[in-house]
Amino acid sequence: VEELLQESLKIFEKKIGKQNAGYASTLSNLGNYYRIQGKLDKATANLQEALTIRKEVLGEQHPDYNRNQEDLA
């Protein structure tokens, strides 16, 4: 799972950049994977980056932004 998500991030970054909802979604998925694995430092870093992107791209009222906040809690 981890390798597939990391590969997806590389593809997003190469093809359309980091500032998009798809990249943020993949980061969030990777962060939640790390959280389940108990790798909390990695989880927090990925979830925080996803939250920052979602705030800029989608806005603070978007459900994905709010879900991301819950994941960080």
Short mmCIF file of C-alpha atoms in Angstrom, two decimals:
data_model
loop_
_atom_site.label_atom_id
_atom_site.label_comp_id
_atom_site.label_asym_id
_atom_site.label_seq_id
_atom_site.Cartn_x
_atom_site.Cartn_y
_atom_site.Cartn_z
CA VAL A 1 0.00 0.00 0.00
CA GLU A 2 2.71 2.45 1.03
CA GLU A 3 4.68 1.94 -2.20
CA LEU A 4 1.59 2.42 -4.37
CA LEU A 5 0.59 5.63 -2.60
CA GLN A 6 4.13 7.01 -2.84
CA GLU A 7 4.21 6.17 -6.54
CA SER A 8 0.87 7.94 -7.00
CA LEU A 9 2.31 11.04 -5.32
CA LYS A 10 5.27 11.00 -7.70
CA ILE A 11 2.96 10.74 -10.71
CA PHE A 12 0.73 13.60 -9.49
CA GLU A 13 3.76 15.78 -8.81
CA LYS A 14 5.29 15.07 -12.21
CA LYS A 15 2.10 15.42 -14.25
CA ILE A 16 0.12 18.19 -12.55
CA GLY A 17 2.03 19.35 -9.49
CA LYS A 18 1.31 19.24 -5.79
CA GLN A 19 -1.32 21.97 -5.55
CA ASN A 20 -4.39 19.91 -6.43
CA ALA A 21 -7.10 17.92 -4.68
CA GLY A 22 -5.88 14.57 -6.01
CA TYR A 23 -2.40 15.02 -4.60
CA ALA A 24 -3.87 16.10 -1.25
CA SER A 25 -6.20 13.09 -1.21
CA THR A 26 -3.31 10.71 -1.83
CA LEU A 27 -1.25 12.41 0.90
CA SER A 28 -4.16 12.03 3.28
CA ASN A 29 -4.55 8.36 2.41
CA LEU A 30 -0.85 7.81 3.00
CA GLY A 31 -1.07 9.70 6.30
CA ASN A 32 -3.96 7.56 7.46
CA TYR A 33 -2.08 4.43 6.43
CA TYR A 34 0.87 5.55 8.55
CA ARG A 35 -1.46 6.35 11.45
CA ILE A 36 -2.88 2.82 11.36
CA GLN A 37 0.67 1.45 11.23
CA GLY A 38 1.58 3.48 14.32
CA LYS A 39 4.04 5.69 12.40
CA LEU A 40 2.67 8.87 13.92
CA ASP A 41 5.43 11.27 12.86
CA LYS A 42 5.01 10.30 9.22
CA ALA A 43 1.23 10.34 9.57
CA THR A 44 1.19 13.84 11.01
CA ALA A 45 3.55 15.21 8.35
CA ASN A 46 1.46 13.82 5.48
CA LEU A 47 -1.87 14.82 6.98
CA GLN A 48 -0.63 18.34 7.74
CA GLU A 49 0.64 18.81 4.18
CA ALA A 50 -2.67 17.52 2.82
CA LEU A 51 -4.57 19.93 5.07
CA THR A 52 -2.48 22.88 3.87
CA ILE A 53 -3.08 22.00 0.22
CA ARG A 54 -6.80 21.44 0.76
CA LYS A 55 -7.14 24.79 2.52
CA GLU A 56 -5.53 26.56 -0.44
CA VAL A 57 -7.24 24.56 -3.18
CA LEU A 58 -10.66 23.74 -1.71
CA GLY A 59 -11.16 26.20 1.13
CA GLU A 60 -11.92 25.72 4.81
CA GLN A 61 -15.63 25.00 4.24
CA HIS A 62 -15.03 21.96 2.02
CA PRO A 63 -15.91 18.55 3.56
CA ASP A 64 -12.50 17.10 2.60
CA TYR A 65 -10.76 19.89 4.53
CA ASN A 66 -12.93 19.17 7.56
CA ARG A 67 -12.32 15.40 7.32
CA ASN A 68 -8.60 16.07 7.14
CA GLN A 69 -8.81 18.14 10.32
CA GLU A 70 -10.54 15.24 12.06
CA ASP A 71 -7.81 12.87 10.91
CA LEU A 72 -5.21 15.12 12.51
CA ALA A 73 -7.10 15.34 15.81
#
